[in-house]
mmCIF file with all atom_site columns, C-alpha atoms in Angstrom:
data_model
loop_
_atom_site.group_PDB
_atom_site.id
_atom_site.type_symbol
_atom_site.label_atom_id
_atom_site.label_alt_id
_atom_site.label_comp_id
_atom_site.label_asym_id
_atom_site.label_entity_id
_atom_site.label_seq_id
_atom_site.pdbx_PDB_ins_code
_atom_site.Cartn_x
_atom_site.Cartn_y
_atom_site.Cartn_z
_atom_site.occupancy
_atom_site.B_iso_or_equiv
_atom_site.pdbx_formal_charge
_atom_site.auth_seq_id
_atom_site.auth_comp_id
_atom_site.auth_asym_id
_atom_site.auth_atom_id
_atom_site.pdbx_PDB_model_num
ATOM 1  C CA . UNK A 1 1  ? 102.116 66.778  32.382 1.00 0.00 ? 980  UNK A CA 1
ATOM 2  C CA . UNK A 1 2  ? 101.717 69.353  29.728 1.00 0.00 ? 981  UNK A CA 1
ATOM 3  C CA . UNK A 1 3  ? 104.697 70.677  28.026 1.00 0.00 ? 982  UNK A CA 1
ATOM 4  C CA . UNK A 1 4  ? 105.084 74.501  27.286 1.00 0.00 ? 983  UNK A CA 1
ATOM 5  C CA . UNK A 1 5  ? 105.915 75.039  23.937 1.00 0.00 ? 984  UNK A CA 1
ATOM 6  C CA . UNK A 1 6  ? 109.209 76.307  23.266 1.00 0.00 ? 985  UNK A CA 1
ATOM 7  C CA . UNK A 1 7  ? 109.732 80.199  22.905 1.00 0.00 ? 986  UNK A CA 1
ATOM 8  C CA . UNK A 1 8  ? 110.989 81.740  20.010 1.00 0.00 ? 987  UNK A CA 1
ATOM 9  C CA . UNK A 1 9  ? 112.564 85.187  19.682 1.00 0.00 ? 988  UNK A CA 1
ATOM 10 C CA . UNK A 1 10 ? 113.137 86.903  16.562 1.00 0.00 ? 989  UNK A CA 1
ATOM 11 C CA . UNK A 1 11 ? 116.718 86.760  15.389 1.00 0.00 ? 990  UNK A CA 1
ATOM 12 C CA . UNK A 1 12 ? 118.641 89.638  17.028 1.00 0.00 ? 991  UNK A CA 1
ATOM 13 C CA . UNK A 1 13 ? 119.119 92.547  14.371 1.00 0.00 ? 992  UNK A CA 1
ATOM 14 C CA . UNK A 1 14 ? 122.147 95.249  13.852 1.00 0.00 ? 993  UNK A CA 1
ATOM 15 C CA . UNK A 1 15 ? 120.080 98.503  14.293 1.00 0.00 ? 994  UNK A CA 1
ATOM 16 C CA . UNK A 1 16 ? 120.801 101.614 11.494 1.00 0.00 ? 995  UNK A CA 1
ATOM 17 C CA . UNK A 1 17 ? 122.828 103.632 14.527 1.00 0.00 ? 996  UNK A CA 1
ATOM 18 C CA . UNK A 1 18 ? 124.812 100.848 15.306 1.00 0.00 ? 997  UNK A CA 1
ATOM 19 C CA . UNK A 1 19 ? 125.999 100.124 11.827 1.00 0.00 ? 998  UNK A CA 1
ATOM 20 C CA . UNK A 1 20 ? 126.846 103.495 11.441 1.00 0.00 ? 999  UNK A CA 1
ATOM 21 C CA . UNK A 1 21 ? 129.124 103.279 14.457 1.00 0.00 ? 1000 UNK A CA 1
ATOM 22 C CA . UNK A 1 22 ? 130.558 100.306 13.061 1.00 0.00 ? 1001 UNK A CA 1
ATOM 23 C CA . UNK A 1 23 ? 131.407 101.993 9.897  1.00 0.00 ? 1002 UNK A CA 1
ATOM 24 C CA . UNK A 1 24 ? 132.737 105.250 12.025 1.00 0.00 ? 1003 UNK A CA 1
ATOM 25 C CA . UNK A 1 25 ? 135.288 102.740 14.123 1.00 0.00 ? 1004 UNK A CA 1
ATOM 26 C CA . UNK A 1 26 ? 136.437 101.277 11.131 1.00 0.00 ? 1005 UNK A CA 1
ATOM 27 C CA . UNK A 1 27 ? 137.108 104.853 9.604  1.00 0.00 ? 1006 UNK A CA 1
ATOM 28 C CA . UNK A 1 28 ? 138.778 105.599 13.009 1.00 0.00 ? 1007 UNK A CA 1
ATOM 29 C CA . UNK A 1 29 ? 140.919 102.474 13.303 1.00 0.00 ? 1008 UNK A CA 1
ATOM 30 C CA . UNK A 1 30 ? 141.765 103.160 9.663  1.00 0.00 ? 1009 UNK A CA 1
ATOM 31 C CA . UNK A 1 31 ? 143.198 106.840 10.424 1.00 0.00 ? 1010 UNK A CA 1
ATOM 32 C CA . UNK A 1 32 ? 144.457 105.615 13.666 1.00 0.00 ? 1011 UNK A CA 1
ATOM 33 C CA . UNK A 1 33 ? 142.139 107.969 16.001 1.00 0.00 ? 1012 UNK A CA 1
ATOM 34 C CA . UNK A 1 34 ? 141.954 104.843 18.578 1.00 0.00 ? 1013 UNK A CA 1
ATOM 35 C CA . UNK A 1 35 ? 140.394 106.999 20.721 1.00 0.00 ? 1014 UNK A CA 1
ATOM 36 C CA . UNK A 1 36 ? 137.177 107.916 18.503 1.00 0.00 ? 1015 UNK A CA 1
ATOM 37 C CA . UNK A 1 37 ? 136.919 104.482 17.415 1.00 0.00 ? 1016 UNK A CA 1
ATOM 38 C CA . UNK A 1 38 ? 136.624 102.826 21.152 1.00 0.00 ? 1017 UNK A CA 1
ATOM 39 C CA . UNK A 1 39 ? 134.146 105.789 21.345 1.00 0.00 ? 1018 UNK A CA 1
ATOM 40 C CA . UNK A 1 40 ? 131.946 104.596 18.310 1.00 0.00 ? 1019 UNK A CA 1
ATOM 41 C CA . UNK A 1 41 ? 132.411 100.727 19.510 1.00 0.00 ? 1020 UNK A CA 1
ATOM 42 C CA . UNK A 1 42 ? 131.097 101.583 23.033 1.00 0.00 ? 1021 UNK A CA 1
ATOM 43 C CA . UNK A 1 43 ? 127.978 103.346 21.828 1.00 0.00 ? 1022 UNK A CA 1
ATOM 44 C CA . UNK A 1 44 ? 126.786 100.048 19.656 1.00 0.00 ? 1023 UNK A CA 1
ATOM 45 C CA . UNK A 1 45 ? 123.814 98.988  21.706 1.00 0.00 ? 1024 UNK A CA 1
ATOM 46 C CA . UNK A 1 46 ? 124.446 95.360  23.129 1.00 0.00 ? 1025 UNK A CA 1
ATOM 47 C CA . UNK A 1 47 ? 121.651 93.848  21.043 1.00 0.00 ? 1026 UNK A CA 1
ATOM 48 C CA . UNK A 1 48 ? 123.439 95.135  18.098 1.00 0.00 ? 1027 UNK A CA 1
ATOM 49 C CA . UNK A 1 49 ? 126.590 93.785  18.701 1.00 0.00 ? 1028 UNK A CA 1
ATOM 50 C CA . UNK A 1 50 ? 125.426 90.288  19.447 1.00 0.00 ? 1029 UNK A CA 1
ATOM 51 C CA . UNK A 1 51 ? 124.115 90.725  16.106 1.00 0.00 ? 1030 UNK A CA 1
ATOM 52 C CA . UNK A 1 52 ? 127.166 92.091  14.621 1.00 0.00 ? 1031 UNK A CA 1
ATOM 53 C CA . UNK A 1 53 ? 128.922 89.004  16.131 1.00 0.00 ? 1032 UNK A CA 1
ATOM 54 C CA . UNK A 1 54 ? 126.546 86.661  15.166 1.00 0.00 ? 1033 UNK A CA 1
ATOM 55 C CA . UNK A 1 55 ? 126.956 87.111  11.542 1.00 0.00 ? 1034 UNK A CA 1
ATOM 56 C CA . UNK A 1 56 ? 131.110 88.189  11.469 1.00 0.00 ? 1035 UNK A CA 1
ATOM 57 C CA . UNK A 1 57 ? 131.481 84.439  12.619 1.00 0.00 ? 1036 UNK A CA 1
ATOM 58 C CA . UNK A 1 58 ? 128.906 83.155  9.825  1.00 0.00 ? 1037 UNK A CA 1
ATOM 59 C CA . UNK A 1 59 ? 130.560 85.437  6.795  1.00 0.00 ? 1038 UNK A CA 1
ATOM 60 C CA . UNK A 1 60 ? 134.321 84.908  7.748  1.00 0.00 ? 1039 UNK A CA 1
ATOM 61 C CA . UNK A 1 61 ? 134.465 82.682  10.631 1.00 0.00 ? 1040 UNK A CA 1
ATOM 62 C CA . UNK A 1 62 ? 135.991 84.686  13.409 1.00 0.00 ? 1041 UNK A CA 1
ATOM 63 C CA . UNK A 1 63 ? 134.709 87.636  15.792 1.00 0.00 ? 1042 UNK A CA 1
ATOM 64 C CA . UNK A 1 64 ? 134.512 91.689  16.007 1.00 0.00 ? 1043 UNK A CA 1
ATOM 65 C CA . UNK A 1 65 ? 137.468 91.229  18.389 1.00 0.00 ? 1044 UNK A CA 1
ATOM 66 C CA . UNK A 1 66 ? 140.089 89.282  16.163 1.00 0.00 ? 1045 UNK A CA 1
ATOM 67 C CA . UNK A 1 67 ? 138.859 90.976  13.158 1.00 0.00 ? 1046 UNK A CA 1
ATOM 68 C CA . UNK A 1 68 ? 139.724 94.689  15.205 1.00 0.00 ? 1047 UNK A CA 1
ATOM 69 C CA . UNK A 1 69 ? 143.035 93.498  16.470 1.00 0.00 ? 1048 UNK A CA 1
ATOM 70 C CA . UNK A 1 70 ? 143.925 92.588  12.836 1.00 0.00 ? 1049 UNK A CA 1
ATOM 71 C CA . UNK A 1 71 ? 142.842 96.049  11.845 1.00 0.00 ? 1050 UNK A CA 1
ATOM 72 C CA . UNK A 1 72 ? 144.541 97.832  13.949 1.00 0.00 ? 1051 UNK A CA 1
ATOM 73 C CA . UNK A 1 73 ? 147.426 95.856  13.296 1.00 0.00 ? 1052 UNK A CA 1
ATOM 74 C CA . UNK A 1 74 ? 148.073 97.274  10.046 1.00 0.00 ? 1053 UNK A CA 1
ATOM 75 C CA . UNK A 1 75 ? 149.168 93.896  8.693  1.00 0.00 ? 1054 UNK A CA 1
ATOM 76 C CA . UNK A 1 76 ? 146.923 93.972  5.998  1.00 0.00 ? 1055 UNK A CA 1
ATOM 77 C CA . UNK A 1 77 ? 145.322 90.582  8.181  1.00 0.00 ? 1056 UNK A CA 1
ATOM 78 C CA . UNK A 1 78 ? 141.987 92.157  8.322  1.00 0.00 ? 1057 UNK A CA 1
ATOM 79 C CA . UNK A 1 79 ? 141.811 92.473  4.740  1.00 0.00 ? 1058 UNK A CA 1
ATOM 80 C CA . UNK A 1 80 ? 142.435 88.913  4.004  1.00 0.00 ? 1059 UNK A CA 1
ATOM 81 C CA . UNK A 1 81 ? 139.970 87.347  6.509  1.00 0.00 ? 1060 UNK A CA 1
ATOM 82 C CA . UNK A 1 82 ? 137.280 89.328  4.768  1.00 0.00 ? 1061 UNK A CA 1
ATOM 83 C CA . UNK A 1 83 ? 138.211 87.574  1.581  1.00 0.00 ? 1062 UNK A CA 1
#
């Protein structure tokens, strides 16, 4: 039998609108407008924000959900897992 080679796909990538919308939810989280930051979350294209998760867990170890929580917690928590 022949064996197909294996398939490769390019890493997935955070596209320039989706980082933007990132930056936007932060902003909103930060001024506590939860409503414009679900907003900017939900438009991040699913691509993106495999990407997004991808490399949160490589830099600090944990994902855009814990990292959110923390920020919205005001504890200061999100601060020191990005140190």
């Amino acid at each position: 039998m022949h064996e197909q080679p294996a398939r490769t796909f390019p890493p997935p990538h955070i596209s320039l609108m989706a980082s933007g919308d990132l930056r936007d939810a932060l902003e909103a989280i930060e001024e506590g407008r939860g409503p414009a930051a679900v907003a900017s979350l939900m438009a991040i294209d699913a691509v993106s924000w495999q990407a997004l998760e991808e490399r949160l867990v490589a830099l600090i170890g944990t994902d855009l959900r814990a990292l959110l929580l923390a920020a919205a917690s005001g504890s200061g928590a999100a601060e020191q897992q990005l140190v």
